Coordinates of C-alpha atoms and ligand atoms in Angstrom, one line a residue:
M156 CA -12.5 3.8 27.0
I157 CA -9.3 1.9 26.3
K158 CA -6.7 1.1 28.9
N159 CA -3.2 0.2 28.1
R160 CA -1.3 -1.8 30.7
S161 CA 2.4 -1.7 30.2
A162 CA 4.0 -5.1 30.2
L163 CA 7.3 -3.5 31.1
S164 CA 6.2 -1.6 34.1
G165 CA 3.1 -3.5 35.1
E166 CA 1.2 -0.2 35.7
T167 CA -1.5 1.5 33.7
V168 CA 0.3 4.4 32.0
A169 CA -2.1 6.1 29.8
T170 CA -5.9 6.3 29.5
T171 CA -7.6 7.2 26.4
Q172 CA -11.2 7.8 25.3
S173 CA -13.0 8.1 22.1
A174 CA -13.8 11.7 21.3
P175 CA -17.2 12.6 19.8
D176 CA -15.7 13.0 16.4
G177 CA -14.4 9.4 16.5
R178 CA -10.8 10.4 17.3
T179 CA -9.0 8.6 20.0
A180 CA -7.6 11.2 22.4
L181 CA -6.0 11.3 25.8
R182 CA -8.4 11.7 28.7
P183 CA -8.4 15.4 29.6
D184 CA -8.8 14.5 33.3
A185 CA -5.4 12.9 33.6
P186 CA -2.9 15.8 33.5
A187 CA -0.5 14.6 36.1
R188 CA 0.2 11.5 34.1
R189 CA 0.8 13.1 30.7
S190 CA 4.3 14.4 31.2
R191 CA 5.5 11.0 32.6
P192 CA 7.4 8.9 30.2
Q193 CA 5.2 6.2 28.9
R194 CA 6.2 2.7 28.1
A195 CA 5.1 0.2 25.5
D196 CA 6.8 -2.9 24.3
V197 CA 6.3 -1.8 20.7
V198 CA 5.6 1.6 19.3
V199 CA 4.2 1.5 15.8
I200 CA 4.6 4.6 13.7
G201 CA 1.8 4.9 11.2
A202 CA -1.8 3.5 11.1
G203 CA -1.6 2.3 7.5
V204 CA -2.0 -1.3 6.5
A205 CA 1.5 -2.3 7.5
G206 CA 1.3 -0.7 10.9
L207 CA -2.2 -1.9 11.7
V208 CA -1.6 -5.5 10.7
A209 CA 1.5 -5.6 12.8
A210 CA -0.2 -3.9 15.7
V211 CA -3.3 -6.2 15.8
I212 CA -1.2 -9.3 15.6
L213 CA 1.1 -8.1 18.4
A214 CA -1.8 -6.9 20.6
R215 CA -3.6 -10.2 20.3
R216 CA -0.4 -11.9 21.4
G217 CA -0.4 -9.9 24.6
V218 CA 2.3 -7.4 23.5
D219 CA 1.8 -4.0 24.8
T220 CA 1.5 -1.8 21.7
L221 CA 1.0 1.9 21.0
V222 CA 0.3 3.2 17.5
L223 CA 1.1 6.8 16.6
E224 CA -0.6 8.3 13.5
C225 CA -0.2 11.8 12.3
A226 CA -3.5 12.0 10.6
S227 CA -7.0 11.9 12.1
R228 CA -9.0 8.7 12.4
A229 CA -11.5 10.2 9.9
R230 CA -8.7 10.8 7.4
V231 CA -7.1 7.4 7.6
E232 CA -10.5 5.7 7.3
S233 CA -11.5 7.7 4.2
R234 CA -8.2 8.1 2.3
P235 CA -8.6 6.3 -1.1
R236 CA -5.6 4.4 -2.4
A237 CA -5.4 0.7 -3.3
G238 CA -8.2 -1.5 -4.4
L239 CA -6.8 -4.7 -5.7
L240 CA -5.4 -7.2 -3.3
G241 CA -3.7 -10.4 -4.4
P242 CA -4.2 -13.8 -2.8
G243 CA -1.0 -13.7 -0.7
A244 CA -2.3 -10.5 1.1
V245 CA -5.7 -12.0 1.4
D246 CA -4.2 -15.2 3.0
V247 CA -2.4 -13.0 5.6
L248 CA -5.7 -11.3 6.5
E249 CA -7.6 -14.6 6.6
R250 CA -5.2 -16.4 8.8
N251 CA -5.2 -13.5 11.3
G252 CA -8.9 -13.2 11.4
L253 CA -8.9 -9.8 9.7
A254 CA -10.8 -10.6 6.5
D255 CA -14.4 -10.2 7.6
G256 CA -15.0 -7.0 5.7
L257 CA -13.1 -8.1 2.7
R258 CA -15.1 -11.4 2.6
A259 CA -18.4 -9.6 3.1
E260 CA -17.9 -6.7 0.6
G261 CA -14.9 -7.5 -1.5
A262 CA -15.4 -8.5 -5.1
P263 CA -13.4 -11.5 -6.4
H264 CA -11.5 -10.7 -9.6
H265 CA -10.5 -13.5 -11.9
N266 CA -9.9 -12.0 -15.4
C267 CA -8.5 -8.9 -16.9
E268 CA -8.8 -7.3 -20.3
F269 CA -6.3 -5.8 -22.6
R270 CA -7.1 -3.5 -25.4
H271 CA -4.6 -3.3 -28.2
R272 CA -5.1 -2.0 -31.8
R273 CA -8.8 -1.3 -30.8
Q274 CA -9.3 -5.0 -30.1
A275 CA -10.1 -6.4 -26.7
F276 CA -8.8 -9.7 -25.4
I277 CA -9.3 -11.2 -22.0
V278 CA -6.7 -13.1 -19.9
E279 CA -8.4 -15.6 -17.6
Y280 CA -5.5 -15.4 -15.2
A281 CA -7.1 -17.2 -12.3
R282 CA -7.8 -20.2 -14.5
H283 CA -4.1 -20.4 -15.2
A284 CA -3.3 -20.2 -11.5
G285 CA -5.4 -23.0 -10.1
G286 CA -8.2 -20.6 -9.1
R287 CA -6.1 -18.1 -7.1
H288 CA -7.5 -14.7 -7.7
H289 CA -7.6 -11.0 -6.6
V290 CA -10.2 -9.4 -4.4
V291 CA -11.2 -5.8 -5.1
Y292 CA -11.7 -4.0 -1.7
P293 CA -11.0 -0.3 -1.1
Q294 CA -7.9 0.2 1.1
Q295 CA -9.7 2.7 3.3
K296 CA -12.3 0.1 4.2
L297 CA -9.6 -2.3 5.0
V298 CA -7.9 0.3 7.2
A299 CA -11.2 1.1 9.0
G300 CA -11.6 -2.6 9.8
L301 CA -8.1 -2.9 11.0
V302 CA -8.5 0.1 13.3
A303 CA -11.6 -1.5 14.8
A304 CA -9.9 -4.8 15.2
Y305 CA -6.9 -3.3 16.9
L306 CA -9.0 -1.2 19.3
A307 CA -11.1 -4.2 20.1
S308 CA -8.0 -6.1 21.1
G309 CA -7.2 -3.4 23.7
G310 CA -4.6 -1.5 21.6
V311 CA -4.1 2.2 21.8
I312 CA -3.9 4.6 18.9
E313 CA -2.9 8.2 19.2
F314 CA -4.3 9.9 16.1
D315 CA -3.2 13.4 15.2
A316 CA 0.2 12.7 16.8
T317 CA 2.6 15.2 15.3
D318 CA 6.4 15.9 15.4
V319 CA 7.3 12.3 16.0
T320 CA 11.0 11.8 16.8
L321 CA 12.8 8.5 17.3
D322 CA 15.9 8.1 19.6
A323 CA 18.3 5.6 21.0
L324 CA 17.5 3.2 18.2
T325 CA 20.5 0.9 18.9
S326 CA 19.9 0.7 22.6
D327 CA 17.6 -1.9 24.3
H328 CA 15.1 0.8 25.1
P329 CA 14.6 3.1 22.1
T330 CA 12.3 6.1 22.7
V331 CA 9.6 7.9 20.6
S332 CA 8.6 11.4 21.4
F333 CA 5.6 13.1 19.9
V334 CA 3.1 15.9 20.4
A335 CA -0.3 14.4 21.2
A336 CA -3.7 15.7 20.0
D337 CA -4.0 17.8 23.2
G338 CA -0.8 19.6 22.4
Q339 CA 1.3 18.0 25.1
R340 CA 4.7 16.4 24.2
R341 CA 5.1 12.9 25.4
T342 CA 7.9 10.4 25.4
V343 CA 7.4 6.7 25.2
E344 CA 10.1 4.2 26.1
S345 CA 9.8 0.9 24.1
R346 CA 11.6 -2.2 23.3
F347 CA 11.0 -2.1 19.6
I348 CA 9.8 0.5 17.1
A349 CA 7.9 -0.5 14.0
G350 CA 8.4 2.2 11.3
C351 CA 5.3 1.8 9.2
D352 CA 4.8 5.4 8.2
G353 CA 5.0 5.2 4.5
H354 CA 7.5 6.6 2.0
H355 CA 7.5 10.1 3.4
G356 CA 7.5 9.2 7.1
V357 CA 9.9 10.0 9.8
S358 CA 11.1 6.4 10.6
R359 CA 13.5 5.8 7.7
R360 CA 14.8 9.3 8.0
S361 CA 15.8 8.7 11.6
I362 CA 18.3 6.1 10.5
P363 CA 21.8 7.6 10.1
E364 CA 23.0 8.3 6.6
G365 CA 24.9 5.4 5.1
A366 CA 23.3 2.7 7.3
L367 CA 20.9 1.7 4.6
R368 CA 21.6 0.5 1.0
N369 CA 19.5 2.2 -1.5
T370 CA 18.8 0.4 -4.7
R371 CA 16.8 2.3 -7.3
Q372 CA 15.8 2.3 -10.9
H373 CA 16.5 5.7 -12.3
G374 CA 14.6 7.8 -14.6
S375 CA 11.5 6.3 -16.1
P376 CA 10.3 8.9 -18.6
W377 CA 6.7 8.0 -17.7
A378 CA 4.3 8.5 -14.8
W379 CA 0.7 7.7 -14.4
L380 CA -2.0 10.3 -13.8
A381 CA -4.2 8.7 -11.2
V382 CA -7.9 9.7 -11.3
L383 CA -10.6 8.6 -8.9
A384 CA -14.2 9.2 -10.1
A385 CA -17.6 8.9 -8.6
V386 CA -19.0 6.6 -11.3
A387 CA -19.9 3.0 -11.5
P388 CA -17.2 1.0 -13.4
S389 CA -18.0 0.6 -17.2
T390 CA -16.5 -2.8 -16.9
D391 CA -16.6 -5.9 -14.7
K392 CA -12.8 -6.5 -15.1
I393 CA -9.7 -4.3 -15.1
I394 CA -8.9 -2.9 -18.5
Y395 CA -5.4 -2.2 -19.6
G396 CA -5.7 -0.1 -22.7
I397 CA -2.7 0.2 -25.0
S398 CA -3.1 2.9 -27.6
P399 CA -0.9 5.0 -29.9
R400 CA -1.3 7.9 -27.4
G401 CA -0.1 5.8 -24.5
F402 CA -1.6 3.6 -21.8
A403 CA -5.0 4.1 -20.1
G404 CA -6.2 1.9 -17.3
H405 CA -9.7 1.4 -16.0
M406 CA -9.6 -0.1 -12.5
L407 CA -12.4 -1.2 -10.2
R408 CA -13.1 0.1 -6.7
D409 CA -16.8 -0.4 -5.8
H410 CA -20.1 -0.1 -7.5
R411 CA -20.0 3.7 -7.2
T412 CA -16.3 4.5 -7.7
S413 CA -13.8 3.8 -10.4
R414 CA -10.1 4.5 -10.7
F415 CA -8.4 5.4 -13.9
Y416 CA -4.8 5.8 -15.0
L417 CA -3.3 7.7 -17.9
Q418 CA 0.3 7.3 -18.9
V419 CA 1.8 10.8 -19.0
E420 CA 5.3 12.3 -19.1
A421 CA 7.1 12.1 -15.8
A422 CA 7.4 15.9 -15.6
T423 CA 3.6 16.4 -16.0
D424 CA 1.8 18.9 -13.9
A425 CA -1.5 17.5 -12.8
A426 CA -3.0 21.0 -13.0
D427 CA -2.7 20.7 -16.8
W428 CA -5.3 17.9 -16.7
P429 CA -8.7 19.3 -16.1
S430 CA -11.5 16.7 -16.0
E431 CA -12.6 17.4 -19.6
R432 CA -9.1 16.6 -20.9
I433 CA -8.9 13.5 -18.7
W434 CA -12.2 12.1 -20.0
E435 CA -11.4 12.9 -23.6
E436 CA -8.1 11.1 -23.3
L437 CA -9.7 8.1 -21.6
H438 CA -12.3 7.8 -24.3
T439 CA -9.7 7.9 -27.0
R440 CA -7.2 5.5 -25.4
L441 CA -9.8 3.0 -24.3
A442 CA -11.7 3.0 -27.6
V443 CA -12.5 -0.4 -29.0
D444 CA -14.2 -1.7 -32.1
A445 CA -17.1 -3.0 -30.2
D446 CA -20.3 -1.8 -28.6
W447 CA -18.8 -0.3 -25.4
K448 CA -19.2 3.1 -23.8
L449 CA -17.2 4.7 -21.0
A450 CA -19.4 6.3 -18.3
E451 CA -18.1 9.6 -16.9
G452 CA -18.5 11.0 -13.4
P453 CA -17.2 13.8 -11.2
L454 CA -13.6 13.4 -9.9
L455 CA -13.5 12.6 -6.2
E456 CA -10.0 14.2 -5.7
P457 CA -7.6 16.2 -7.7
P458 CA -5.6 13.9 -10.1
N459 CA -2.3 12.7 -8.8
V460 CA 0.9 12.1 -10.8
I461 CA 2.5 8.8 -9.7
T462 CA 6.0 8.3 -10.9
M463 CA 7.2 4.9 -11.9
D464 CA 10.3 5.0 -9.9
S465 CA 11.3 1.9 -8.0
L466 CA 13.3 2.2 -4.8
F467 CA 14.4 -0.3 -2.1
Y468 CA 16.1 0.5 1.2
E469 CA 17.9 -2.4 2.8
P470 CA 18.2 -3.8 5.4
M471 CA 14.8 -3.0 6.8
R472 CA 16.2 -2.9 10.3
F473 CA 18.4 -0.5 12.3
G474 CA 19.0 -1.6 15.9
R475 CA 15.5 -1.8 17.5
L476 CA 13.8 0.0 14.6
L477 CA 12.1 -2.2 12.0
L478 CA 10.8 -0.7 8.8
A479 CA 7.8 -2.1 7.0
G480 CA 5.7 -1.4 3.9
D481 CA 6.2 1.7 1.9
A482 CA 8.7 3.0 4.5
S483 CA 11.2 0.6 3.1
R484 CA 10.5 0.7 -0.6
R485 CA 8.6 2.2 -3.5
V486 CA 7.1 -0.3 -6.0
P487 CA 5.1 1.3 -8.8
P488 CA 1.4 0.6 -8.5
A489 CA 1.3 -1.0 -11.9
A490 CA 0.9 -4.6 -10.7
A491 CA -1.0 -3.5 -7.5
K492 CA 1.5 -5.0 -5.1
G493 CA 2.2 -2.2 -2.6
A494 CA -0.6 -2.7 -0.1
G495 CA -0.2 -6.5 -0.3
L496 CA 3.5 -6.2 0.5
A497 CA 2.8 -3.9 3.4
I498 CA 0.3 -6.3 4.8
A499 CA 2.7 -9.2 4.5
D500 CA 5.5 -7.1 6.1
G501 CA 3.2 -6.3 8.9
E502 CA 2.7 -9.9 9.7
T503 CA 6.4 -10.9 9.3
L504 CA 7.4 -8.0 11.6
A505 CA 4.8 -8.9 14.3
L506 CA 5.9 -12.5 14.4
A507 CA 9.5 -11.6 14.6
V508 CA 9.1 -9.1 17.4
A509 CA 6.7 -11.5 19.3
A510 CA 9.4 -14.2 19.1
A511 CA 12.0 -11.9 20.4
L512 CA 9.8 -10.6 23.3
H513 CA 8.2 -13.9 24.3
N514 CA 10.9 -16.4 23.6
S515 CA 14.1 -14.3 23.5
D516 CA 14.5 -15.7 20.0
E517 CA 16.0 -13.1 17.7
R518 CA 16.5 -15.3 14.7
P519 CA 13.3 -14.2 13.0
L520 CA 14.4 -10.6 13.6
D521 CA 17.7 -11.3 11.9
A522 CA 15.9 -12.9 9.0
Y523 CA 13.2 -10.2 8.8
S524 CA 14.6 -7.8 6.2
E525 CA 15.7 -10.6 3.8
A526 CA 12.3 -12.3 4.0
C527 CA 10.4 -9.1 3.3
Q528 CA 12.7 -7.7 0.6
A529 CA 12.9 -11.1 -1.3
R530 CA 9.1 -11.0 -1.5
A531 CA 9.2 -7.4 -2.6
W532 CA 11.8 -7.9 -5.3
L533 CA 9.5 -10.6 -6.8
A534 CA 6.7 -8.1 -6.8
Q535 CA 9.0 -5.5 -8.4
E536 CA 9.7 -7.9 -11.2
A537 CA 6.0 -8.4 -11.8
S538 CA 5.5 -4.7 -11.8
T539 CA 8.4 -4.1 -14.2
K540 CA 7.0 -6.7 -16.6
L541 CA 3.5 -5.3 -16.5
L542 CA 4.8 -1.8 -17.2
Q543 CA 6.7 -3.1 -20.2
M544 CA 3.4 -4.7 -21.3
V545 CA 1.3 -1.6 -21.0
N546 CA 3.3 1.6 -21.1
V547 CA 3.9 2.7 -24.6
E548 CA 7.3 4.0 -25.6
L549 CA 5.9 6.8 -27.7
S550 CA 9.1 7.8 -29.4
D551 CA 10.7 4.4 -29.7
S552 CA 9.3 2.3 -32.6
F553 CA 11.6 -0.6 -31.9
A554 CA 10.3 -0.9 -28.3
R555 CA 6.7 -0.6 -29.6
R556 CA 7.2 -3.5 -32.0
L557 CA 8.5 -5.6 -29.1
Q558 CA 5.5 -4.6 -27.1
D559 CA 3.2 -5.7 -30.0
V560 CA 4.9 -9.1 -29.9
R561 CA 4.5 -9.4 -26.1
L562 CA 0.8 -8.6 -26.3
D563 CA 0.2 -11.0 -29.2
R564 CA 2.0 -13.7 -27.2
L565 CA -0.2 -13.0 -24.2
R566 CA -3.3 -13.2 -26.3
T567 CA -2.4 -16.4 -28.1
S568 CA 0.0 -18.4 -26.0
P569 CA -1.3 -20.3 -22.9
V570 CA 2.3 -20.4 -21.7
A571 CA 2.6 -16.7 -21.8
A572 CA -0.8 -16.3 -20.1
A573 CA 0.3 -18.7 -17.4
E574 CA 3.5 -16.8 -16.9
F575 CA 1.5 -13.6 -16.7
A576 CA -0.9 -15.1 -14.1
E577 CA 1.9 -16.3 -11.9
Q578 CA 3.5 -12.9 -11.7
Y579 CA 0.2 -11.0 -11.5
L580 CA -0.9 -13.1 -8.5
S581 CA 2.3 -13.7 -6.5
P582 CA 3.9 -13.3 -4.1
V583 CA 1.1 -11.0 -2.8
Ligands
RFL270 P1 0.7 3.9 4.1 O1 -0.6 3.3 3.7 O2 1.2 5.1 3.4 O3 0.5 4.3 5.7 C1 1.4 5.0 6.4 C2 0.7 5.8 7.5 O4 1.7 6.5 8.3 C3 1.2 7.8 8.6 N1 2.4 8.7 8.8 C4 2.8 9.1 10.0 N2 2.3 8.8 11.2 C5 3.0 9.4 12.2 N3 4.1 10.2 12.1 C6 4.6 10.4 10.9 N4 5.7 11.2 10.7 C7 3.9 9.9 9.7 N5 4.2 9.9 8.4 C8 3.2 9.2 7.8 C9 0.4 8.1 7.4 O5 -0.6 9.1 7.6 C10 -0.3 6.8 7.0 O6 -1.5 6.6 7.7 O7 1.8 2.9 4.1 P2 1.8 1.3 4.2 O8 1.1 0.8 5.4 O9 3.2 0.9 4.1 O10 1.0 0.8 3.0 C11 1.4 1.0 1.7 C12 0.2 1.1 0.8 O11 -0.6 2.1 1.2 C13 0.6 1.4 -0.7 O12 1.7 0.6 -1.1 C14 -0.5 1.1 -1.7 O13 -1.6 2.0 -1.5 C15 0.0 1.1 -3.1 N6 -1.1 1.1 -4.1 C16 -1.7 -0.1 -4.3 N7 -1.3 -1.3 -3.7 C17 -2.0 -2.5 -3.9 O14 -1.6 -3.5 -3.4 N8 -3.0 -2.5 -4.8 C18 -3.5 -1.4 -5.5 O15 -4.5 -1.5 -6.2 C19 -2.9 -0.2 -5.3 N9 -3.3 0.9 -5.9 C20 -1.6 2.2 -4.7 C21 -2.7 2.1 -5.6 C22 -1.1 3.5 -4.4 C23 -1.6 4.6 -5.0 N10 -1.0 5.9 -4.7 C24 -1.8 6.8 -3.9 C25 0.4 6.0 -4.7 C26 -3.2 3.2 -6.2 C27 -2.7 4.5 -5.9 C28 -3.2 5.7 -6.6

């Protein structure tokens, strides 16, 4: 059982229990209290990496925090997404005592492989970066660990919270209203709201039109078909395959699971890609003049078309609402930066809000958006460069010749490899 004592009111305002299916739900024996407005210093919308990192840090600093998540606990702890975390993100987790699972089960990743003209070459990027390296750790495991850490610090999560609405964002006491898992609508008064509900969430959409600048890169003709398969990786390092038919990527998840990407046209319908076609294309695009074989396995979820659009919303603050992670941007997954940025945003947000609540110091809040988006633009540059390195401009022979030069420089020039390493590993 978890109790949440409101720092504002000083009274216990909600009582929750763990349901047998692992969901956290309101106690059914407290009907009189449900309709009362609840208070929390900070309401976090979304139990993804951004929201949970922020919530744990705040809760551990004694800030009364409530997390609202529209999905079930089982869903957030099993939803496969990212796998590769850069050193900046790992640092954030380490310094907040949130890296136990990652340290125990994560696999360090120091080198990656490129395949070009059927020849493989390896970039030892960690060697060029003083040993800084990635860790491969499935995002759902990270989320499960963060949920446990947050609950252990006395935080409250309302899973299956639907129809979330945000109000009074420019007042000192913004409110969040939602329908809880028991079907009751509840309203929570807060001092800050952390909008960490991803790209399609409600937080950013609650900000009046025109209050945010929207900077986007228009119209990449390419998308990546993302495929998750139940098969041990056929490699111990990420493979970026550049072929005359387009890019193919072989990513790592764990010893039973692999992620693959195929460059496809942006308008592609995933339904046109049955698994036989996917495997055939992966075999062709990853082919190399060496003794190597790609192992196949059943797909774990329907393939997903990920566009290469890039999109930033600035500032990441409107009154008492702070956006974090994918709620404030979309960075293509090419350089594997999205989860790392979300983790870093979560920490920056928590420290800024804690300074405002504990010390009445609003300067970190004022600097919040610029600090996060400056980091994110660096990551965007890395992502753009990587896309130029691996996506093949199928109908543009001029661009393809330049790509050949870039890949040859990466293979032969230590300076080019060091430049690649820096961008691949930083800022997160
Ligand atoms: P998330 O993870 O989307 O979490 C948002 C949470 O908010 C909930 N939610 C709501 N809750 C309440 N009310 C609402 N109205 C709500 N609407 C949504 C959602 O259910 C969810 O639980 O956002 P966050 O925390 O900002 O984290 C962002 C990262 O998840 C994302 O950037 C990465 O997954 C991107 N990404 C990768 N990033 C990396 O750093 N390394 C990688 O290797 C990597 N691989 C990937 C990726 C993204 C991928 N996809 C699916 C786009 C691979 C793929 C295929």
